[in-house]
CSV table of C-alpha atoms and ligand atoms in Angstrom, one decimal:
chain,number,residue,atom,x,y,z
A,504,MET,CA,112.0,108.6,108.5
A,505,LYS,CA,113.1,111.1,111.2
A,506,GLU,CA,113.6,113.8,108.5
A,507,ARG,CA,110.2,113.3,107.0
A,508,LEU,CA,108.6,113.3,110.5
A,509,ASP,CA,110.5,116.4,111.5
A,510,ARG,CA,109.5,118.2,108.3
A,511,ILE,CA,105.8,117.4,108.8
A,512,ASN,CA,106.0,118.6,112.5
A,513,LYS,CA,107.7,121.8,111.3
A,514,ARG,CA,104.9,122.3,108.7
A,515,ILE,CA,102.3,121.7,111.4
A,516,ALA,CA,103.9,124.2,113.7
A,517,ASP,CA,104.3,126.8,110.9
A,518,ALA,CA,100.7,126.5,109.9
A,519,ALA,CA,99.6,126.9,113.5
A,520,ILE,CA,101.8,129.9,114.1
A,521,GLY,CA,100.8,131.4,110.8
A,522,CYS,CA,97.2,131.6,111.9
A,523,GLY,CA,97.9,132.7,115.5
A,524,ARG,CA,97.5,129.3,117.2
A,525,ILE,CA,99.9,127.6,119.6
A,526,PRO,CA,101.6,124.7,117.8
A,527,GLU,CA,101.0,122.4,120.8
A,528,THR,CA,97.3,122.6,120.2
A,529,VAL,CA,97.7,120.6,117.0
A,530,ARG,CA,98.7,116.9,117.3
A,531,LEU,CA,99.9,114.7,114.6
A,532,VAL,CA,98.3,111.3,114.1
A,533,VAL,CA,100.8,109.2,112.1
A,534,VAL,CA,98.6,107.1,109.8
A,535,SER,CA,100.2,103.6,109.6
A,536,LYS,CA,97.6,101.6,107.8
A,537,THR,CA,99.2,99.0,105.5
A,538,ILE,CA,102.6,99.9,106.8
A,539,ASP,CA,104.4,97.0,108.4
A,540,ALA,CA,105.4,96.9,112.1
A,541,ASP,CA,109.1,97.4,111.4
A,542,ARG,CA,108.6,100.7,109.7
A,543,VAL,CA,106.0,101.7,112.3
A,544,ALA,CA,108.6,101.0,115.0
A,545,GLU,CA,111.0,103.2,113.1
A,546,ALA,CA,108.4,106.0,113.1
A,547,ILE,CA,107.9,105.6,116.9
A,548,ASP,CA,111.7,105.8,117.4
A,549,ALA,CA,111.7,108.9,115.2
A,550,GLY,CA,109.2,110.5,117.5
A,551,ALA,CA,105.7,109.5,116.4
A,552,ALA,CA,103.5,109.9,119.5
A,553,ILE,CA,100.1,108.8,118.0
A,554,LEU,CA,99.4,106.1,115.4
A,555,GLY,CA,96.3,106.0,113.4
A,556,GLU,CA,95.0,102.6,112.2
A,557,ASN,CA,92.1,101.8,109.9
A,558,TYR,CA,91.6,98.0,110.1
A,559,ILE,CA,91.1,96.0,113.3
A,560,GLN,CA,92.8,92.8,112.3
A,561,GLU,CA,95.9,94.6,110.9
A,562,ALA,CA,96.0,96.8,114.0
A,563,ARG,CA,95.8,93.7,116.3
A,564,ASP,CA,98.9,92.2,114.7
A,565,LYS,CA,100.9,95.5,115.0
A,566,PHE,CA,99.6,96.1,118.5
A,567,THR,CA,100.9,92.8,119.6
A,568,THR,CA,104.3,93.3,117.9
A,569,LEU,CA,104.7,96.8,119.2
A,570,TYR,CA,103.1,96.3,122.6
A,571,GLY,CA,104.7,98.4,125.3
A,572,ARG,CA,106.0,101.1,123.0
A,573,PRO,CA,105.5,104.7,124.1
A,574,VAL,CA,102.8,105.6,121.6
A,575,GLN,CA,99.0,106.2,121.6
A,576,TRP,CA,96.8,104.2,119.3
A,577,HIS,CA,93.9,105.9,117.5
A,578,PHE,CA,91.3,104.1,115.3
A,579,ILE,CA,90.3,106.2,112.2
A,580,GLY,CA,88.7,103.6,109.9
A,581,HIS,CA,85.2,102.3,109.6
A,582,LEU,CA,84.3,100.3,112.7
A,583,GLN,CA,81.7,97.5,112.8
A,584,SER,CA,79.9,97.0,116.1
A,585,ASN,CA,81.0,93.3,116.2
A,586,LYS,CA,84.6,94.5,116.4
A,587,ALA,CA,84.0,96.8,119.4
A,588,LYS,CA,85.6,94.4,121.8
A,589,TYR,CA,89.0,94.6,120.0
A,590,ALA,CA,88.7,98.4,119.5
A,591,VAL,CA,88.2,99.1,123.2
A,592,ARG,CA,91.2,96.9,124.2
A,593,MET,CA,93.6,98.7,121.8
A,594,PHE,CA,92.6,102.3,121.2
A,595,ASP,CA,93.0,105.5,123.2
A,596,LEU,CA,90.7,107.3,120.9
A,597,ILE,CA,88.2,106.1,118.3
A,598,HIS,CA,87.7,108.9,115.6
A,599,SER,CA,84.9,107.2,113.6
A,600,VAL,CA,81.8,106.7,115.7
A,601,GLU,CA,78.7,107.3,113.5
A,602,SER,CA,75.8,105.5,115.1
A,603,LEU,CA,74.1,104.8,118.4
A,604,LYS,CA,74.5,101.1,117.8
A,605,LEU,CA,78.2,101.3,117.6
A,606,ALA,CA,78.4,103.7,120.6
A,607,ARG,CA,76.3,101.2,122.6
A,608,ALA,CA,78.6,98.3,121.6
A,609,LEU,CA,81.7,100.3,122.7
A,610,ASP,CA,80.0,101.4,125.9
A,611,LYS,CA,79.2,97.7,126.8
A,612,GLU,CA,82.8,96.6,126.1
A,613,ALA,CA,84.3,99.5,127.9
A,614,ARG,CA,82.2,98.7,131.0
A,615,LYS,CA,83.5,95.1,130.9
A,616,ASN,CA,87.1,96.4,130.7
A,617,GLY,CA,86.6,99.0,133.5
A,618,LYS,CA,87.4,101.7,130.9
A,619,VAL,CA,85.8,104.9,129.7
A,620,GLN,CA,86.3,104.9,126.0
A,621,ASP,CA,87.1,108.3,124.4
A,622,ILE,CA,85.4,108.8,121.0
A,623,LEU,CA,84.9,111.3,118.3
A,624,ILE,CA,81.8,111.6,116.1
A,625,GLN,CA,82.5,111.2,112.4
A,626,VAL,CA,80.4,113.6,110.4
A,627,ASN,CA,79.7,113.2,106.7
A,628,ILE,CA,79.9,117.0,106.0
A,629,SER,CA,80.2,116.5,102.2
A,630,ARG,CA,77.1,114.2,102.1
A,631,GLU,CA,78.8,111.9,99.7
A,632,GLU,CA,77.0,108.5,99.7
A,633,THR,CA,80.3,106.6,99.7
A,634,LYS,CA,81.5,108.4,102.8
A,635,SER,CA,81.0,107.2,106.4
A,636,GLY,CA,79.7,109.4,109.1
A,637,VAL,CA,76.5,110.8,110.5
A,638,ALA,CA,74.8,113.5,108.4
A,639,GLU,CA,75.3,116.9,109.8
A,640,THR,CA,71.6,117.2,110.5
A,641,GLY,CA,71.6,114.2,112.7
A,642,ALA,CA,74.8,114.9,114.6
A,643,VAL,CA,73.4,116.8,117.6
A,644,GLU,CA,70.7,114.2,118.2
A,645,LEU,CA,73.2,111.4,118.0
A,646,ILE,CA,75.5,113.1,120.4
A,647,VAL,CA,72.7,113.8,122.9
A,648,GLN,CA,71.8,110.1,122.8
A,649,ILE,CA,75.4,108.9,123.2
A,650,SER,CA,76.0,111.3,126.1
A,651,GLY,CA,73.7,109.1,128.2
A,652,LEU,CA,76.2,106.2,127.9
A,653,GLU,CA,78.4,106.1,130.9
A,654,ASN,CA,81.4,104.3,129.5
A,655,VAL,CA,82.0,106.3,126.4
A,656,ARG,CA,82.9,110.0,126.3
A,657,VAL,CA,82.5,112.2,123.3
A,658,LYS,CA,85.6,114.4,122.9
A,659,GLY,CA,84.9,116.1,119.5
A,660,LEU,CA,84.3,115.6,115.8
A,661,MET,CA,86.0,114.1,112.8
A,662,THR,CA,85.5,114.5,109.1
A,663,MET,CA,86.9,113.6,105.7
A,664,PRO,CA,86.1,116.0,102.9
A,665,PRO,CA,86.0,114.8,99.3
A,666,PHE,CA,89.3,114.4,97.6
A,667,PHE,CA,90.5,117.5,95.8
A,668,ASP,CA,93.7,118.4,94.0
A,669,ALA,CA,93.7,121.8,95.5
A,670,PRO,CA,93.7,121.9,99.3
A,671,GLU,CA,91.8,125.2,99.3
A,672,GLN,CA,88.7,123.4,98.0
A,673,ALA,CA,88.5,121.4,101.2
A,674,ARG,CA,88.3,124.6,103.3
A,675,PRO,CA,84.5,125.0,103.3
A,676,PHE,CA,84.1,121.5,104.6
A,677,PHE,CA,86.6,122.0,107.5
A,678,ARG,CA,84.9,125.3,108.3
A,679,GLN,CA,81.5,123.7,108.4
A,680,LEU,CA,82.7,121.1,110.8
A,681,ALA,CA,84.1,123.8,113.1
A,682,ARG,CA,80.8,125.6,112.9
A,683,LEU,CA,78.9,122.5,113.9
A,684,ARG,CA,81.4,122.1,116.8
A,685,ASP,CA,80.5,125.6,117.9
A,686,ARG,CA,76.8,124.9,117.8
A,687,ILE,CA,77.3,121.8,119.9
A,688,VAL,CA,79.4,123.7,122.4
A,689,GLU,CA,76.5,126.2,122.8
A,690,ARG,CA,74.1,123.4,123.7
A,691,SER,CA,76.3,122.5,126.7
A,692,ILE,CA,75.4,118.8,126.6
A,693,PRO,CA,76.4,117.1,129.9
A,694,ARG,CA,79.5,114.9,129.7
A,695,VAL,CA,80.2,116.0,126.1
A,696,SER,CA,83.4,117.9,125.3
A,697,MET,CA,84.2,119.4,121.9
A,698,GLN,CA,88.0,119.8,122.5
A,699,GLU,CA,89.0,117.8,119.4
A,700,LEU,CA,88.5,118.5,115.7
A,701,SER,CA,90.1,115.6,113.7
A,702,MET,CA,90.5,116.9,110.1
A,703,GLY,CA,93.2,117.3,107.5
A,704,MET,CA,95.4,114.7,105.7
A,705,THR,CA,98.6,114.8,103.6
A,706,GLY,CA,97.1,117.0,100.9
A,707,ASP,CA,95.2,119.5,103.0
A,708,PHE,CA,96.3,119.6,106.6
A,709,GLU,CA,97.6,123.2,106.6
A,710,VAL,CA,94.2,124.4,105.6
A,711,ALA,CA,92.6,122.2,108.2
A,712,ILE,CA,94.8,123.7,110.9
A,713,GLN,CA,93.8,127.2,109.8
A,714,GLU,CA,90.2,126.1,110.3
A,715,GLY,CA,90.8,124.8,113.8
A,716,ALA,CA,92.0,121.1,113.5
A,717,THR,CA,93.5,119.7,116.7
A,718,LEU,CA,94.3,116.3,115.3
A,719,VAL,CA,95.7,116.0,111.7
A,720,ARG,CA,95.9,112.5,110.3
A,721,ILE,CA,98.9,112.1,108.0
A,722,GLY,CA,100.2,108.9,106.3
A,723,THR,CA,101.6,109.5,102.8
A,724,ALA,CA,103.8,112.4,103.6
A,725,ILE,CA,105.5,110.3,106.2
A,726,PHE,CA,105.7,106.8,104.8
A,727,GLY,CA,105.4,107.6,101.1
A,728,THR,CA,102.7,106.2,98.8
A,729,ARG,CA,101.1,103.2,100.4
A,730,PRO,CA,101.8,99.7,99.0
B,903,LIG,C1,94.4,106.9,105.1
B,903,LIG,C2,93.8,108.0,105.9
B,903,LIG,C3,94.4,109.1,106.2
B,903,LIG,C4,95.8,109.5,105.8
B,903,LIG,O1,95.8,109.9,104.4
B,903,LIG,P1,97.1,110.5,103.7
B,903,LIG,O2,96.6,111.1,102.5
B,903,LIG,O3,98.0,109.3,103.4
B,903,LIG,O4,97.8,111.4,104.6
B,903,LIG,C5,93.7,110.0,107.1
B,903,LIG,N1,92.5,109.8,107.5
B,903,LIG,C6,91.9,108.6,107.2
B,903,LIG,C7,90.5,108.4,107.8
B,903,LIG,C8,92.5,107.7,106.4
B,903,LIG,O5,91.8,106.6,106.1
């Protein structure tokens, strides 16, 4: 586990340095969906600082088992508004907000918990029907609307390009997300920061880093093929 994690961290650092970035500006989200708590604990012991979970019920079980461990929890899966309560209790950052309805539900729960919930807006850059995320054309308007909610704070954007065998094919999608980020920065929307770009997985994270990723979400390269 430690070896795999060290190897990935080395590849992340090399990719950053290779394009003139400071390695610390790219953080690894260790994607632990379907991985049991024992192995996730091993990953934490081996140095995983951020976990990424996709399913609320599964995350609740692991969160309880691993409570108190020195790790951040990020939610990267599709989130239903009726699960907002659990999400707000567990997660430091929710990568997958794609509607005003969901943002409102998170805002309400965060207020109850005396918390300001950090979120990213998931953008469906590739416009695949099967993919979650707001359409690029609707992203700015959604962010303006969400910026009015006091207990959520937009920290950036997330995307998932189509699956390709060759990582280079994902580059245009990463680049398009970075351009959208730039356009949003130019608008200077109050309370909205664009410091995070969550993009890149096992097969394409180096390309994502070259295009500006600040959070890469990696599972398979660390835990092996998921059960
Ligand atoms: C599963 C998943 C990942 C990790 O994918 P790997 O190819 O195993 O690295 C990243 N992001 C999201 C949203 C996922 O669902």
